[in-house]
Tab-separated table of C-alpha atoms in Angstrom:
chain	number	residue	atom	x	y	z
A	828	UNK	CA	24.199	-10.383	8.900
A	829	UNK	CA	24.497	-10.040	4.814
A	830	UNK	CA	25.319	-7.040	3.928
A	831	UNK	CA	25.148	-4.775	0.730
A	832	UNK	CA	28.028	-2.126	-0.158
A	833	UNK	CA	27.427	0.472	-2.656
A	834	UNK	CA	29.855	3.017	-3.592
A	835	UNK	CA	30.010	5.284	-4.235
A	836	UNK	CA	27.371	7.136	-1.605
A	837	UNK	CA	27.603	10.525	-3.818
A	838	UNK	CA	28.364	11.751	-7.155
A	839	UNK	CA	29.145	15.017	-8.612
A	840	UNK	CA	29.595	15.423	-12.170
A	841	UNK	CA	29.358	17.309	-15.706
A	842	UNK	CA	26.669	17.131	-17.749
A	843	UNK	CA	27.833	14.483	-20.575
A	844	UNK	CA	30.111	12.478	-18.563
A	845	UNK	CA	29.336	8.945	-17.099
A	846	UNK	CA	29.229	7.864	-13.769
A	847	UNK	CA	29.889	3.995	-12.526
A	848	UNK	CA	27.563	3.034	-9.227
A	849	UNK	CA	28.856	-0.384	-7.970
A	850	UNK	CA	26.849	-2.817	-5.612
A	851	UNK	CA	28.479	-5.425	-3.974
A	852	UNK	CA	27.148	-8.530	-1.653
A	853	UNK	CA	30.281	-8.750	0.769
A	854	UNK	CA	29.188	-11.766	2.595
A	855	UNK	CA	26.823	-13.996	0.415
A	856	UNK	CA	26.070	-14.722	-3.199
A	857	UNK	CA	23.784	-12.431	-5.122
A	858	UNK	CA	21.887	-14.709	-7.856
A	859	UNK	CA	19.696	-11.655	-8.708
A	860	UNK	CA	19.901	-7.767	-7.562
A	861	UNK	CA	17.972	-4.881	-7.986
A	862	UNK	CA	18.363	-1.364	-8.989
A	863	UNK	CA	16.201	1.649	-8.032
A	864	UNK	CA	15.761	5.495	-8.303
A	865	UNK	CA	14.508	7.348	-5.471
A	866	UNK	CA	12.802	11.201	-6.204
A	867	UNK	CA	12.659	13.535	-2.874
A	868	UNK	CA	9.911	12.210	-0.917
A	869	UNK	CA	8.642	9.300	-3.187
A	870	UNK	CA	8.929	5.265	-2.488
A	871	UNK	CA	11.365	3.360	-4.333
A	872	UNK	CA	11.128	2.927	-8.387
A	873	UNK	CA	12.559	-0.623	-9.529
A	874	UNK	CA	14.358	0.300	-12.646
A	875	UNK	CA	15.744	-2.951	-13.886
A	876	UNK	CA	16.441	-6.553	-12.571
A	877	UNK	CA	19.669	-7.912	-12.723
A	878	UNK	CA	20.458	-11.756	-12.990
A	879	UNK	CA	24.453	-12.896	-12.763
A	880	UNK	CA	25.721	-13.593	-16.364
A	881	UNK	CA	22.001	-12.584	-18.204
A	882	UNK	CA	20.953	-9.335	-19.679
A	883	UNK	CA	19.152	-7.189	-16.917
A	884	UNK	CA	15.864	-7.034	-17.275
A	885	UNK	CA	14.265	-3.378	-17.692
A	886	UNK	CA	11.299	-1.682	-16.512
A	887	UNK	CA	8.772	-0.026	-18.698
A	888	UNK	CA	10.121	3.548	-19.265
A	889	UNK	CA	13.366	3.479	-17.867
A	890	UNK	CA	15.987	3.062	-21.229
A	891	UNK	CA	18.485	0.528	-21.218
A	892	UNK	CA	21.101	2.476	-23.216
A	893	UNK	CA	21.307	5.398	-20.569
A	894	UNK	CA	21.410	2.954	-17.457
A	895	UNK	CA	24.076	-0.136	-18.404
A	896	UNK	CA	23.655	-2.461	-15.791
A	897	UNK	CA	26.097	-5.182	-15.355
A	898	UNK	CA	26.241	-8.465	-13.770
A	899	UNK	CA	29.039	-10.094	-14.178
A	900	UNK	CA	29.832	-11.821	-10.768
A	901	UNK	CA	27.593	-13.203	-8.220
A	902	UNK	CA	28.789	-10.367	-5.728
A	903	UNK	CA	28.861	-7.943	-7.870
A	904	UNK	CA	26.219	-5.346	-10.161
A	905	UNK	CA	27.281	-2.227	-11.652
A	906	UNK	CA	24.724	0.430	-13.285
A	907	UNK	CA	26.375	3.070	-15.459
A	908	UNK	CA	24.536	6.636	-16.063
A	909	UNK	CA	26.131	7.223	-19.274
A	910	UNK	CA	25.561	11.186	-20.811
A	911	UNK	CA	24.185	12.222	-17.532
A	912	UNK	CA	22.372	14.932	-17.436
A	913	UNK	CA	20.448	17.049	-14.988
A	914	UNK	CA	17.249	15.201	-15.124
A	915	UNK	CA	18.925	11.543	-14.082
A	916	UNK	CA	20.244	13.765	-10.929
A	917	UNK	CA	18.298	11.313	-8.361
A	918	UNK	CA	19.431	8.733	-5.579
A	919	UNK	CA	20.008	5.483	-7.040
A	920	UNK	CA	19.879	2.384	-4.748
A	921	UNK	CA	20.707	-1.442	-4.963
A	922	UNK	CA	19.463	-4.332	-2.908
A	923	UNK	CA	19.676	-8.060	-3.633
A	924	UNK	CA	17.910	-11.215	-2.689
A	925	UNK	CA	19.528	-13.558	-0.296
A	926	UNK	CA	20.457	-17.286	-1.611
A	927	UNK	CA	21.465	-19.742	0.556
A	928	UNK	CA	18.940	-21.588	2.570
A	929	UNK	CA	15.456	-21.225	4.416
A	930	UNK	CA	16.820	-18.370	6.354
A	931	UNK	CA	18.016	-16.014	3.372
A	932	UNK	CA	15.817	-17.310	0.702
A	933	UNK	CA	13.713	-14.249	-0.554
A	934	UNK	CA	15.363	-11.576	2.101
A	935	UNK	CA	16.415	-8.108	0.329
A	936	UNK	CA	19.250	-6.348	1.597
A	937	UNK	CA	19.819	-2.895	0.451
A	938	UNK	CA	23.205	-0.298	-0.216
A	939	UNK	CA	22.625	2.351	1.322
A	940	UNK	CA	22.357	4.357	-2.253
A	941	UNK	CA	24.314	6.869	-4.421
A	942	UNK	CA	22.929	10.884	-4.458
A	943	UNK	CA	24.183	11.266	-8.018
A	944	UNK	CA	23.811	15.499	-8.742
A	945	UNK	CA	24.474	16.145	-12.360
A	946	UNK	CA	25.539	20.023	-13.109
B	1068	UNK	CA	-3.879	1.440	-10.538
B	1069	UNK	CA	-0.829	0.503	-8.462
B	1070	UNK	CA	-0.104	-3.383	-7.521
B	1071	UNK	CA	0.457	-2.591	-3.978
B	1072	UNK	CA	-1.353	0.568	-2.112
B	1073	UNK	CA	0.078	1.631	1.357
B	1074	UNK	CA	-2.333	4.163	3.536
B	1075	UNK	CA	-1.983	6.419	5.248
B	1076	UNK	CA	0.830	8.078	3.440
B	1077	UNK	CA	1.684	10.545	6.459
B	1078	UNK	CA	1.142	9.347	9.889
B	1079	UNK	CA	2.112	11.725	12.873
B	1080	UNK	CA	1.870	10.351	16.511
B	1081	UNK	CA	2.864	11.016	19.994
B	1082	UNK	CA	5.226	9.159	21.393
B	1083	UNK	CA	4.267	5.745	23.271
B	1084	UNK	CA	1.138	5.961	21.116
B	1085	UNK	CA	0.124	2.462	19.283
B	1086	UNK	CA	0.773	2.963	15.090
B	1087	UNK	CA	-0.688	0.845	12.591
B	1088	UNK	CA	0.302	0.795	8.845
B	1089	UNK	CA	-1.916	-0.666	6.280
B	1090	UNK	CA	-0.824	-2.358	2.752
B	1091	UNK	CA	-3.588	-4.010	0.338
B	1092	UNK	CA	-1.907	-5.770	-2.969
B	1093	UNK	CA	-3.834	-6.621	-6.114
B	1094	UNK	CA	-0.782	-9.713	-7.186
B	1095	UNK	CA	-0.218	-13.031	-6.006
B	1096	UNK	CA	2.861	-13.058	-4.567
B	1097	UNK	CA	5.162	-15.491	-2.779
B	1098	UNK	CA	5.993	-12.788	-0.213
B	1099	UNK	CA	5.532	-9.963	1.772
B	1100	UNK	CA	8.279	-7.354	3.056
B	1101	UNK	CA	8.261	-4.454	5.158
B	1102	UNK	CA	10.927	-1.763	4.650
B	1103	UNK	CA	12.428	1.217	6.515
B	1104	UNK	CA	13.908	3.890	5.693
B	1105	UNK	CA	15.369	6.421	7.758
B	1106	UNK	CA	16.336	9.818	6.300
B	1107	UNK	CA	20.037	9.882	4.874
B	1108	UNK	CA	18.367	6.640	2.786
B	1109	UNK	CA	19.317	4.078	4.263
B	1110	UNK	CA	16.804	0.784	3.805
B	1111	UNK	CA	16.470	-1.937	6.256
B	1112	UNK	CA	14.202	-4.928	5.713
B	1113	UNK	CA	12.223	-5.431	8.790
B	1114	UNK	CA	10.308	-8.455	7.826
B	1115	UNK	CA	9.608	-10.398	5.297
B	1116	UNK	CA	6.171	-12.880	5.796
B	1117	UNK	CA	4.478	-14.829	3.881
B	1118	UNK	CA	1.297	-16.090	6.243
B	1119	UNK	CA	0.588	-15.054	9.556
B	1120	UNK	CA	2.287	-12.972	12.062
B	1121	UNK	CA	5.736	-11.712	12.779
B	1122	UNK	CA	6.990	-10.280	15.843
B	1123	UNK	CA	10.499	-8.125	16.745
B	1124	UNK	CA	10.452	-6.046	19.504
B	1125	UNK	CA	8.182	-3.912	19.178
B	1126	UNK	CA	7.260	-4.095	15.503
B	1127	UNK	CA	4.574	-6.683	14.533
B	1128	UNK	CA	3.699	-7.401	11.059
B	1129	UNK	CA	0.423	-9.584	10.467
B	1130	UNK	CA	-0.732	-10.838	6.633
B	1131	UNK	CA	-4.041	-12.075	5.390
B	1132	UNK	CA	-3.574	-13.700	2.319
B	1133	UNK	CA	-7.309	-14.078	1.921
B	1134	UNK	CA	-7.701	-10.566	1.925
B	1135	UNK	CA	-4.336	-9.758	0.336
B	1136	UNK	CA	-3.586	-7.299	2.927
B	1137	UNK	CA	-0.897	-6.863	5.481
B	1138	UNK	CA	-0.585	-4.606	8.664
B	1139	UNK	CA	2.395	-3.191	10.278
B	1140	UNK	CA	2.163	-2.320	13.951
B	1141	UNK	CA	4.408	-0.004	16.088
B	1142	UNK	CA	4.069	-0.657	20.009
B	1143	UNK	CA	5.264	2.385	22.050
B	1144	UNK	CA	6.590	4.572	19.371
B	1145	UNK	CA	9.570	5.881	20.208
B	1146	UNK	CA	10.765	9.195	18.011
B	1147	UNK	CA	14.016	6.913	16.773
B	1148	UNK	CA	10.615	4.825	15.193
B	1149	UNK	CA	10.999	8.085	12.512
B	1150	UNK	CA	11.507	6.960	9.189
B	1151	UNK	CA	9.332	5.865	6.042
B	1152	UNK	CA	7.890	2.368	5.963
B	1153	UNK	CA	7.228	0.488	2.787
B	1154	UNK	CA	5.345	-2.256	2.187
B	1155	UNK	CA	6.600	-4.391	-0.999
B	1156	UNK	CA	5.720	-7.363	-2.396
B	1157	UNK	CA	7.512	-10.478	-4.010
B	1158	UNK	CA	6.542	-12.794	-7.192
B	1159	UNK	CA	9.435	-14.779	-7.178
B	1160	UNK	CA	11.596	-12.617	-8.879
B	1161	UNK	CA	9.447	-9.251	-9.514
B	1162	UNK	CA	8.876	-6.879	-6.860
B	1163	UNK	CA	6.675	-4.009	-6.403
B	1164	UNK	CA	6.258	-1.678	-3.927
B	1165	UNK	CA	3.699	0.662	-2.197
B	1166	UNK	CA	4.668	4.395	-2.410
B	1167	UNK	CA	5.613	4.787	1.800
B	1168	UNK	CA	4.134	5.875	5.017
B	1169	UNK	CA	6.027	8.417	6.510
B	1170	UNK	CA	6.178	8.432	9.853
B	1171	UNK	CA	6.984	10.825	12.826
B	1172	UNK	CA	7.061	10.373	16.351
B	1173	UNK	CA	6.451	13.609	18.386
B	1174	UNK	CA	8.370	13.719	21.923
């Protein structure tokens, strides 16, 4: 079945730094993907929407210069926590939408998420 | 008020017992998914429906789009049926999802 890889599954940094969180689609093309943030014990929080060679589209609240996200490639989304700090400590997961016929139209399939822990 | 409301938010059961999740949306939408999510985080989509009724194994997922509401059953829970379910919903390219149901199976 379609599968999602995200790397990479955890993070450890400094305060200040940046951290890279790639999301691939290894076996079919990813027209649009997804990124979330995940608190302890809360559902899902849809950050920003990613379309292949657009400008991601953000959510209300969440700001665009501290999360980069980057779609360059139909297989391919990258969201960069630049100047992390302690507060953006959270678990960060991708999923895209299947393309491809009847059968994959509208699916999600997810990564199985980052745990980024910023010191 | 949230597009998509899940209830109950915890659910504890015995095992073999009969489990029913409940999600009411306030969108139109072109469709419906279920989610699960086991603890480490991983996500699996268990179905995704956009009229009627869905059936794998021993997870059923019904929809009224009348009512804009959508059930999730669990036949025989099992303690492996563990995990947080969410119910999110699709408008073409927009999603938005209910806040879980988390789940536990008691031996």
């Amino acid at each position: 079945g379609a599968v999602v890889s995200q790397h990479p599954s955890r993070v450890i940094c400094k305060s200040g730094t940046s951290v890279k969180i790639e999301c691939r689609s290894l076996d079919f093309q990813a027209t649009t993907m997804f990124w979330y943030r995940q608190f302890p014990k809360k559902s899902l929080m849809l950050m920003a929407t990613s379309n292949e060679g657009s400008k991601a589209t953000y959510e209300q609240g969440v700001e665009k210069d501290k999360f980069l996200i980057n779609h360059a490639s139909l297989t391919l989304s990258t969201l960069t926590v630049t100047s992390a700090h302690p507060e953006d400590s959270s678990f960060y997961i991708c999923s895209a939408i299947g393309t491809g016929g009847v059968s994959m139209y509208e699916k999600l399939f997810f990564g199985s998420g980052t745990q980024l822990s910023v010191l | 008020k949230n597009e998509v409301e899940q209830s109950p938010q915890n659910l504890t059961a015995q095992e073999g017992e009969f489990i029913t999740i409940n999600c009411s949306y306030s969108v139109g939408i072109s469709a419906l998914h279920w989610l699960q999510q086991h603890p480490g985080g991983g996500i699996v989509s268990l179905f995704m429906l956009s009229s009627g009724k869905k059936k794998h194994g021993r997870l059923i997922a019904t929809i009224n789009i009348q009512e804009k509401h959508s059930s999730l059953h669990i036949t025989a829970s099992h303690p492996r049926d563990s995990a947080v379910y969410i119910c999110a919903v699709s408008t073409g390219n927009q999603f938005y999802f209910g806040t879980g149901t988390s789940l536990t199976v008691i031996p």
